[in-house]
Structure formats: C-alpha cells, structure tokens
Amino acid sequence: MAKRLTKPLVYVILIAFSLFYLMPVYVLIVTSLKPFDQISLDTMWQLPSTIDLSSYSTAFSKLAPNIMNSFYLVIPATLLSALFGSLNGYVLSKWKFKGSELVFTAILFGMFIPYQSILIPLIVFLRDLGLYNSIPGLIFTHVVYGLPITTLMFRNFYANIPNSMLESAKIDGANFLKIYGRIMFPLSISGFVVVAIWQFTNIWNEFLFAVSLTQSDQQPVMVALQNLAGSQVVQWNVQMAGALLAALPTLLVYILVGKYFVRGLLAGSVKG
Amino acid sequence: MIKGSSDRIWSIIFILPSIILIGIFVYGFISWTGYVSLSEWRSLVPDYSFAGFENYLNLFKDFRFQADIRNTIFFTILFIGAVAIMGQLLAVLIDQNIKGESVFRNLFLFPMALSFVVTGVVWQWLLNPSTGVNLLLEKIGLSPKWYISTEVLFGIPIGKIEFGIPVAIIAIVIAAVWQMTGFSLAMYLAGLRGIPEELKEAARIDGASEWKLYRKVIFPQLRPITMSVIIIMAHISLKIFDLIYAMTGPGANYVTDVPALYMFEKTFRAQDYASGAAIAMILLISVAVFIIPYLLMNRRED
C-alpha cells in the first residue's frame, strides 16, 4: 500500500535527476549543430533552425591528427598493461609466496598516488632515454602506472577460479606455464575484456601525463581539445563539436559494452 | 620436488618485472621527488644542493597555497557528501522495481565514460554567468555568478586568506558530481543487490514498514560501501586536476585553485621544480593518510 503511493514520487525524482544529467548533453548537441551565425546567447537553449554540420568538419580537421595519436597510444598501452596485469594476478592469486600480500598491497598503493609526485623524475628519465614528447614514452608511462589497477582486477578475477581446478591439473602433470596457458588464460577472456575496456577508457581520457609529457604534434586528443577550448578565437559550436568527437570512442564503448565497463568500475574499487 | 621449484622460478619470472617497475617508478621516483623538494632546484637547471624544509615553509606562508588548502577542504567535503548521498538515493530509487530501470541507470552512469576535460569544457559554458543555465535562471530572477564569483561564504581571516566556502568552488562541485555520482551509484546498487532477499523478507514478516526496513536493515548493510565511496572519492578529489584545468583554471584570487594545479604551474610554467616537488609531496601525504589505512584494512579482511 505504502509502496504504491510512493511510486509516482520515485519517478518524479528520477526524472528530475535525469534532466540534470541530460542538460549538458542537450546543450552540447544543439550547439554543435548550429551554424556560426546562429550562435547567440539568447537562443542558446533553442533547437537549431537548420542542421549544420560545418562545426564538426572544422573540429574534425583540427583534432583528427590528435585522435590518431590517441589510438596509437591507447591500443598498445591497453594490451600491454592487460597482459602484465594478468601475469601478476595469476601469481598473486594462485602462487602466493611469503610476503606476496605485502607485495600486492605495495603495488596497489601505486594506483592511488597523485602522479604529480612522480612527474618530475619521470620527465628527467624520459628525456634521458629520448622518449620525452613521444607516443612510445606515453605508452611506457601508462603501462607502468596501469600495473596496479590491472593487477588488482585480474587478481580478483582469478581468485574466483576454484583452486581445485588447478590441483587436478597439477595431478595430471601440468606445470605453472601450462596451467596459465590452458586454464587461466582461456578462462579469463571476459576478464581481459573488462580490463581492456577500463584501460582503454582511462588512458583515452587521461590528461596530466598527456599534457606534461607531449607537445604539439605528439599530443593525444584530450590535450588538443583543451587547447581548442582554451583558445579565444574558436567558436562555441566548434568547441562543442570537438568535445563530442573527442568523447565519441569511449562513449561508443560504453554504449556497446557498458555492462563490462561497470564491472571494471566495481572491480577497481579494491574489494571487488 | 624439482618440478615444484621450476614452477616457483616461473612465478618469479612472471611477477618480477612488475615489482621492479613499481619499485623504481613509484617508490624510487617518490623518493626522488622528496629529494627535489628539499633542494634548491628553482630554475631550468637542476640544482640538488640541500635547502632543508625551506620550500615547504615558503609554501605554507604563500597566499596561493593557503587558498589551495581551503579550496581542497571545501571541495572535498561538498563533493564527497553530494556523491555519497546522491549515489545512495539514486541507487535506492532505481532498486524499486521500476519501469525503465536500465535507462535511468545508464543515463546516470554514462558521464563516467567521459574525460574530465570534456566535462570541464561543457560545464564551463553551462555555468558561465552570461550563458547557459543563467539564461533559464534569470526568468525566475536568479543570476548566480558561479565560478566567476570571488566571494567566500562564512569567511574568517586565517593566515593570509579568508577561510570559508568559496562560491566559485560550488560550480566545480556541480560538474564533478555530475561526472562521478555514477561511480557511487554503481557501488551502492551492487551493494543493494547483494543484500540477501531473506533478510528483507524476515523484516517484512516482522511487520516492518518499508521505511523501517531501509533504516534498520538495508542502510546498515550499506555502511561498508559508504566507507569505500568516501575513501575513493576523497582520493579523487584531493588529486583533482583536469576538470579544473579545463573548466576554470586557478580563478581570480585563486578561488578555484587546487594543489595539483599549483604544482603543475609552479613546475612547468615558473620552472620552480623544488617548490613544485614540495607541493607534490604534500599532496601525496594527504592522499596516503586516507589510502594506507584503507589498504591495510582491506588486506586484513581477506
């Protein structure tokens, strides 16, 4: 009885919050579809009278090289950090050694540090190696500082695989490598998907490393977007179109496989 | 016996590279930064001569850094409070067996897939006093100044600053909450789904009203999740950088400045590496105070 009375209220509150969530999306899309001469403050909330895609072509021509940079960065960085995470997770969940819990905790701490606290040495180091201002330098950085989160995710994932499976494989004569290759790796395909989606999203969206370690033509898309938005001469419709283009890859991933994204999010909140 | 030891060796080969990398690039580099923070390196040319705690002392006397501490404190409190309360509320509402559940859930979660830079660019326009939401709010006679405001609410003079809630920080909180509430929502929702149905049934059979069921059974079960949400959001808010960089920058009178931003500008714009390193170390310590007990607690439970 009481439940039936409150149901409309539930919808009213949820719809009110939905409006709050949709407001930026609405403004972003509406503004990006307007031609330059229709951008005026008084009509900002109105739908465009005609749909004009010129802001997208302008934004795209400015951001395209940086979007490519982001892909060159994100794909190898994601694959490598997932692979390392899987190896670590396997050892830390199934081949525990004396002090392995301490090692795990020490690795985990690396995911919470503010990266400002390693940034100055990192720049010195990358300069010495000639990797400063290069995509490989950024890949390296993201692989190293992605180790804690990918290790955590795989460790939690592998912990759910029953030990009895490993025991019987051992009795059949399988060793460390065979168990990984024949049992753990095939069973962790969905784990790889979750980790890869999480890392893809995070590295694509990352800004501090990108802005500190690269310049102009090596910059990933988020830095380019920030430059586009920060320049006074670029019009709002172009900025909004640029924001949407920069967000599109991760947004598409979320729309297509959001379930895995949420699983990654929960797996990354330590307890899993 | 022999096979067992070769397995041991393989397990070391698997994990050793990561241990070395983390050892160097996390712990080694933190020590290096700590060393820089105690040095005289205040130009493009490295100078490691020992300066003691001079860089730290100067920071605490600095108007901008004092403003940063104030802003971080109030940003963190408002942000965590809003994310925890909104996330819990939305999770409970979504969990009411409603129609369109997945539509609402996906809508509240999608900003998590966006970059803080995108969020910053869009909200900068929405909360610009002469555009965006103010065009709507003016119709009901409101025109807040959002992040342009230099007002400090309930300010009392401490050190060189007015200590209180900077109005401009509220604009940043709104954008950050828009982006991050999905995180706590997902965690609370998973928590709600994890509460055994029998527990709820037992309470209902005992004649508990829905409200009482939540107060006595469900909310207490969610307490560990609230703990995790607070810790995770605290470390995000202490480190916040991209959103503010993209949305407002330091702001007039540094009303929207934070240590992460100050570190960046001090190091890369002013080339004052020693002071930048000192800010970074203070930032690290403030995060570690939350995170280390949390990590140790989590380990002990396992």
GROMACS .gro file of C-alpha atoms in nm, chain B:
model
  302
  273MET     CA    1   6.031  -3.159  -0.595
  274ILE     CA    2   6.227  -3.043  -0.899
  275LYS     CA    3   5.907  -2.958  -1.084
  276GLY     CA    4   5.782  -2.761  -0.787
  277SER     CA    5   6.090  -2.544  -0.782
  278SER     CA    6   6.074  -2.473  -1.155
  279ASP     CA    7   5.717  -2.354  -1.102
  280ARG     CA    8   5.848  -2.125  -0.830
  281ILE     CA    9   6.105  -1.984  -1.070
  282TRP     CA   10   5.844  -1.924  -1.337
  283SER     CA   11   5.619  -1.744  -1.092
  284ILE     CA   12   5.909  -1.515  -1.006
  285ILE     CA   13   5.979  -1.453  -1.375
  286PHE     CA   14   5.615  -1.356  -1.421
  287ILE     CA   15   5.598  -1.104  -1.142
  288LEU     CA   16   5.949  -0.972  -1.108
  289PRO     CA   17   5.935  -0.717  -1.393
  290SER     CA   18   5.631  -0.553  -1.237
  291ILE     CA   19   5.786  -0.548  -0.891
  292ILE     CA   20   6.096  -0.380  -1.033
  293LEU     CA   21   5.894  -0.130  -1.237
  294ILE     CA   22   5.673  -0.036  -0.941
  295GLY     CA   23   5.978  -0.023  -0.715
  296ILE     CA   24   6.154   0.223  -0.942
  297PHE     CA   25   5.872   0.426  -1.090
  298VAL     CA   26   5.652   0.453  -0.783
  299TYR     CA   27   5.873   0.426  -0.475
  300GLY     CA   28   6.203   0.532  -0.631
  301PHE     CA   29   6.051   0.830  -0.807
  302ILE     CA   30   5.859   0.938  -0.497
  303SER     CA   31   6.188   0.939  -0.305
  304TRP     CA   32   6.348   1.136  -0.587
  305THR     CA   33   6.066   1.390  -0.577
  306GLY     CA   34   6.109   1.410  -0.200
  307TYR     CA   35   6.476   1.482  -0.256
  308VAL     CA   36   6.397   1.754  -0.513
  309SER     CA   37   6.153   1.910  -0.266
  310LEU     CA   38   6.440   1.960  -0.022
  311SER     CA   39   6.670   2.111  -0.284
  312GLU     CA   40   6.746   2.450  -0.439
  313TRP     CA   41   6.631   2.346  -0.789
  314ARG     CA   42   6.436   2.661  -0.877
  315SER     CA   43   6.519   2.709  -1.244
  316LEU     CA   44   6.556   2.502  -1.561
  317VAL     CA   45   6.900   2.386  -1.446
  318PRO     CA   46   6.888   2.111  -1.182
  319ASP     CA   47   7.046   2.216  -0.853
  320TYR     CA   48   7.039   1.949  -0.585
  321SER     CA   49   7.208   2.150  -0.309
  322PHE     CA   50   7.027   2.097   0.018
  323ALA     CA   51   6.773   2.361   0.118
  324GLY     CA   52   6.612   2.184   0.414
  325PHE     CA   53   6.241   2.248   0.459
  326GLU     CA   54   6.262   2.598   0.316
  327ASN     CA   55   6.039   2.515   0.017
  328TYR     CA   56   5.771   2.374   0.247
  329LEU     CA   57   5.785   2.668   0.485
  330ASN     CA   58   5.754   2.913   0.197
  331LEU     CA   59   5.452   2.730   0.067
  332PHE     CA   60   5.263   2.748   0.392
  333LYS     CA   61   5.329   3.123   0.400
  334ASP     CA   62   5.213   3.160   0.041
  335PHE     CA   63   4.870   3.318  -0.020
  336ARG     CA   64   4.804   3.090  -0.317
  337PHE     CA   65   4.889   2.769  -0.132
  338GLN     CA   66   4.679   2.871   0.166
  339ALA     CA   67   4.389   2.931  -0.072
  340ASP     CA   68   4.455   2.586  -0.224
  341ILE     CA   69   4.425   2.416   0.114
  342ARG     CA   70   4.099   2.596   0.183
  343ASN     CA   71   3.958   2.512  -0.161
  344THR     CA   72   4.059   2.147  -0.135
  345ILE     CA   73   3.899   2.110   0.207
  346PHE     CA   74   3.565   2.254   0.100
  347PHE     CA   75   3.569   2.094  -0.241
  348THR     CA   76   3.634   1.754  -0.082
  349ILE     CA   77   3.361   1.788   0.181
  350LEU     CA   78   3.095   1.911  -0.061
  351PHE     CA   79   3.192   1.668  -0.335
  352ILE     CA   80   3.204   1.356  -0.117
  353GLY     CA   81   2.883   1.449   0.063
  354ALA     CA   82   2.694   1.505  -0.261
  355VAL     CA   83   2.830   1.196  -0.437
  356ALA     CA   84   2.760   0.966  -0.142
  357ILE     CA   85   2.410   1.098  -0.073
  358MET     CA   86   2.303   1.125  -0.436
  359GLY     CA   87   2.451   0.788  -0.526
  360GLN     CA   88   2.271   0.618  -0.240
  361LEU     CA   89   1.943   0.794  -0.312
  362LEU     CA   90   1.950   0.713  -0.682
  363ALA     CA   91   2.050   0.352  -0.614
  364VAL     CA   92   1.758   0.304  -0.375
  365LEU     CA   93   1.516   0.464  -0.622
  366ILE     CA   94   1.643   0.257  -0.915
  367ASP     CA   95   1.614  -0.055  -0.699
  368GLN     CA   96   1.236  -0.002  -0.652
  369ASN     CA   97   1.138  -0.240  -0.931
  370ILE     CA   98   1.058   0.046  -1.162
  371LYS     CA   99   0.999   0.058  -1.534
  372GLY     CA  100   1.292   0.182  -1.742
  373GLU     CA  101   1.539   0.085  -1.473
  374SER     CA  102   1.823   0.029  -1.718
  375VAL     CA  103   1.754   0.359  -1.896
  376PHE     CA  104   1.794   0.553  -1.573
  377ARG     CA  105   2.097   0.352  -1.466
  378ASN     CA  106   2.274   0.402  -1.797
  379LEU     CA  107   2.191   0.771  -1.801
  380PHE     CA  108   2.338   0.830  -1.455
  381LEU     CA  109   2.645   0.619  -1.532
  382PHE     CA  110   2.745   0.742  -1.876
  383PRO     CA  111   2.943   1.050  -1.762
  384MET     CA  112   3.186   0.804  -1.601
  385ALA     CA  113   3.297   0.712  -1.953
  386LEU     CA  114   3.380   1.076  -2.032
  387SER     CA  115   3.701   1.264  -1.976
  388PHE     CA  116   3.712   1.535  -1.710
  389VAL     CA  117   3.831   1.760  -1.993
  390VAL     CA  118   3.508   1.708  -2.187
  391THR     CA  119   3.305   1.765  -1.870
  392GLY     CA  120   3.505   2.078  -1.798
  393VAL     CA  121   3.456   2.223  -2.147
  394VAL     CA  122   3.080   2.168  -2.142
  395TRP     CA  123   3.016   2.282  -1.785
  396GLN     CA  124   3.235   2.586  -1.835
  397TRP     CA  125   2.981   2.704  -2.085
  398LEU     CA  126   2.675   2.592  -1.889
  399LEU     CA  127   2.786   2.773  -1.575
  400ASN     CA  128   2.927   3.079  -1.743
  401PRO     CA  129   2.731   3.363  -1.576
  402SER     CA  130   2.628   3.520  -1.906
  403THR     CA  131   2.528   3.197  -2.082
  404GLY     CA  132   2.397   2.853  -2.002
  405VAL     CA  133   2.175   2.785  -1.705
  406ASN     CA  134   2.167   3.151  -1.609
  407LEU     CA  135   1.959   3.225  -1.920
  408LEU     CA  136   1.697   2.999  -1.762
  409LEU     CA  137   1.752   3.108  -1.404
  410GLU     CA  138   1.712   3.476  -1.496
  411LYS     CA  139   1.348   3.403  -1.571
  412ILE     CA  140   1.294   3.332  -1.203
  413GLY     CA  141   1.507   3.626  -1.101
  414LEU     CA  142   1.831   3.444  -1.019
  415SER     CA  143   2.169   3.512  -1.172
  416PRO     CA  144   2.442   3.343  -0.970
  417LYS     CA  145   2.799   3.429  -1.067
  418TRP     CA  146   2.914   3.068  -1.047
  419TYR     CA  147   3.288   3.027  -1.097
  420ILE     CA  148   3.341   3.399  -1.169
  421SER     CA  149   3.246   3.485  -0.810
  422THR     CA  150   3.529   3.573  -0.573
  423GLU     CA  151   3.304   3.567  -0.268
  424VAL     CA  152   3.395   3.346   0.028
  425LEU     CA  153   3.099   3.233   0.238
  426PHE     CA  154   3.127   3.233   0.618
  427GLY     CA  155   3.481   3.362   0.579
  428ILE     CA  156   3.705   3.420   0.876
  429PRO     CA  157   4.055   3.558   0.823
  430ILE     CA  158   4.320   3.291   0.883
  431GLY     CA  159   4.676   3.348   0.771
  432LYS     CA  160   4.665   3.548   0.451
  433ILE     CA  161   4.326   3.423   0.332
  434GLU     CA  162   3.957   3.435   0.410
  435PHE     CA  163   3.885   3.083   0.531
  436GLY     CA  164   3.537   2.977   0.426
  437ILE     CA  165   3.348   2.827   0.135
  438PRO     CA  166   3.449   2.991  -0.194
  439VAL     CA  167   3.130   3.031  -0.400
  440ALA     CA  168   3.322   2.956  -0.720
  441ILE     CA  169   3.415   2.609  -0.596
  442ILE     CA  170   3.044   2.517  -0.592
  443ALA     CA  171   3.039   2.536  -0.973
  444ILE     CA  172   3.326   2.286  -0.988
  445VAL     CA  173   3.150   2.062  -0.737
  446ILE     CA  174   2.839   2.055  -0.959
  447ALA     CA  175   3.040   1.945  -1.262
  448ALA     CA  176   3.239   1.689  -1.063
  449VAL     CA  177   2.923   1.547  -0.905
  450TRP     CA  178   2.761   1.521  -1.247
  451GLN     CA  179   3.054   1.314  -1.362
  452MET     CA  180   3.128   1.096  -1.059
  453THR     CA  181   2.794   1.013  -0.897
  454GLY     CA  182   2.763   0.716  -1.133
  455PHE     CA  183   3.058   0.560  -0.954
  456SER     CA  184   2.893   0.559  -0.613
  457LEU     CA  185   2.557   0.473  -0.769
  458ALA     CA  186   2.707   0.157  -0.923
  459MET     CA  187   2.871   0.063  -0.594
  460TYR     CA  188   2.552   0.115  -0.392
  461LEU     CA  189   2.345  -0.069  -0.647
  462ALA     CA  190   2.579  -0.367  -0.632
  463GLY     CA  191   2.553  -0.347  -0.254
  464LEU     CA  192   2.174  -0.339  -0.260
  465ARG     CA  193   2.162  -0.635  -0.495
  466GLY     CA  194   2.398  -0.820  -0.262
  467ILE     CA  195   2.167  -0.800   0.039
  468PRO     CA  196   2.003  -1.141   0.077
  469GLU     CA  197   1.634  -1.142  -0.003
  470GLU     CA  198   1.564  -1.350   0.312
  471LEU     CA  199   1.687  -1.064   0.528
  472LYS     CA  200   1.433  -0.828   0.373
  473GLU     CA  201   1.157  -1.089   0.387
  474ALA     CA  202   1.224  -1.159   0.754
  475ALA     CA  203   1.191  -0.790   0.833
  476ARG     CA  204   0.870  -0.765   0.631
  477ILE     CA  205   0.722  -1.065   0.808
  478ASP     CA  206   0.805  -0.899   1.138
  479GLY     CA  207   0.576  -0.620   1.019
  480ALA     CA  208   0.842  -0.361   0.942
  481SER     CA  209   0.730  -0.076   0.716
  482GLU     CA  210   0.933  -0.010   0.400
  483TRP     CA  211   1.092   0.293   0.565
  484LYS     CA  212   1.181   0.095   0.874
  485LEU     CA  213   1.318  -0.185   0.658
  486TYR     CA  214   1.559   0.062   0.500
  487ARG     CA  215   1.655   0.227   0.825
  488LYS     CA  216   1.706  -0.089   1.028
  489VAL     CA  217   1.818  -0.345   0.770
  490ILE     CA  218   1.930  -0.202   0.440
  491PHE     CA  219   2.119   0.118   0.526
  492PRO     CA  220   2.331  -0.055   0.794
  493GLN     CA  221   2.424  -0.319   0.532
  494LEU     CA  222   2.543  -0.042   0.301
  495ARG     CA  223   2.776   0.115   0.555
  496PRO     CA  224   3.095  -0.058   0.434
  497ILE     CA  225   3.013   0.067   0.084
  498THR     CA  226   2.979   0.421   0.211
  499MET     CA  227   3.323   0.378   0.364
  500SER     CA  228   3.468   0.272   0.028
  501VAL     CA  229   3.287   0.551  -0.156
  502ILE     CA  230   3.426   0.810   0.085
  503ILE     CA  231   3.783   0.684   0.051
  504ILE     CA  232   3.773   0.655  -0.328
  505MET     CA  233   3.608   0.995  -0.372
  506ALA     CA  234   3.845   1.155  -0.121
  507HIS     CA  235   4.150   1.050  -0.318
  508ILE     CA  236   3.991   1.162  -0.644
  509SER     CA  237   3.901   1.499  -0.502
  510LEU     CA  238   4.242   1.559  -0.343
  511LYS     CA  239   4.407   1.486  -0.678
  512ILE     CA  240   4.158   1.674  -0.893
  513PHE     CA  241   4.337   1.849  -1.177
  514ASP     CA  242   4.196   1.803  -1.529
  515LEU     CA  243   3.845   1.923  -1.452
  516ILE     CA  244   3.964   2.249  -1.300
  517TYR     CA  245   4.235   2.297  -1.562
  518ALA     CA  246   3.974   2.265  -1.837
  519MET     CA  247   3.688   2.446  -1.665
  520THR     CA  248   3.824   2.749  -1.483
  521GLY     CA  249   4.197   2.739  -1.416
  522PRO     CA  250   4.316   2.893  -1.088
  523GLY     CA  251   4.048   3.165  -1.095
  524ALA     CA  252   4.062   3.525  -0.972
  525ASN     CA  253   4.217   3.538  -0.622
  526TYR     CA  254   4.278   3.164  -0.669
  527VAL     CA  255   3.920   3.081  -0.570
  528THR     CA  256   3.922   2.764  -0.780
  529ASP     CA  257   4.290   2.675  -0.748
  530VAL     CA  258   4.399   2.340  -0.603
  531PRO     CA  259   4.742   2.196  -0.511
  532ALA     CA  260   4.753   1.969  -0.818
  533LEU     CA  261   4.712   2.270  -1.045
  534TYR     CA  262   4.956   2.485  -0.848
  535MET     CA  263   5.216   2.208  -0.867
  536PHE     CA  264   5.177   2.194  -1.244
  537GLU     CA  265   5.212   2.569  -1.293
  538LYS     CA  266   5.489   2.610  -1.037
  539THR     CA  267   5.694   2.335  -1.201
  540PHE     CA  268   5.631   2.379  -1.571
  541ARG     CA  269   5.543   2.748  -1.603
  542ALA     CA  270   5.761   2.902  -1.331
  543GLN     CA  271   6.032   2.631  -1.359
  544ASP     CA  272   6.043   2.617  -0.978
  545TYR     CA  273   6.098   2.243  -0.955
  546ALA     CA  274   6.179   2.237  -0.584
  547SER     CA  275   5.855   2.407  -0.481
  548GLY     CA  276   5.658   2.200  -0.731
  549ALA     CA  277   5.804   1.886  -0.577
  550ALA     CA  278   5.716   2.012  -0.229
  551ILE     CA  279   5.353   2.063  -0.332
  552ALA     CA  280   5.351   1.715  -0.485
  553MET     CA  281   5.484   1.563  -0.162
  554ILE     CA  282   5.221   1.740   0.047
  555LEU     CA  283   4.957   1.615  -0.195
  556LEU     CA  284   5.093   1.261  -0.171
  557ILE     CA  285   5.094   1.267   0.208
  558SER     CA  286   4.736   1.395   0.220
  559VAL     CA  287   4.626   1.108  -0.006
  560ALA     CA  288   4.834   0.849   0.181
  561VAL     CA  289   4.668   0.942   0.510
  562PHE     CA  290   4.340   0.812   0.368
  563ILE     CA  291   4.464   0.533   0.149
  564ILE     CA  292   4.719   0.344   0.358
  565PRO     CA  293   4.482   0.261   0.646
  566TYR     CA  294   4.218   0.166   0.387
  567LEU     CA  295   4.454  -0.069   0.204
  568LEU     CA  296   4.574  -0.230   0.525
  569MET     CA  297   4.218  -0.273   0.644
  570ASN     CA  298   4.120  -0.439   0.317
  571ARG     CA  299   4.417  -0.676   0.338
  572ARG     CA  300   4.335  -0.780   0.691
  573GLU     CA  301   3.978  -0.870   0.594
  574ASP     CA  302   4.096  -1.109   0.324
   0.00000   0.00000   0.00000
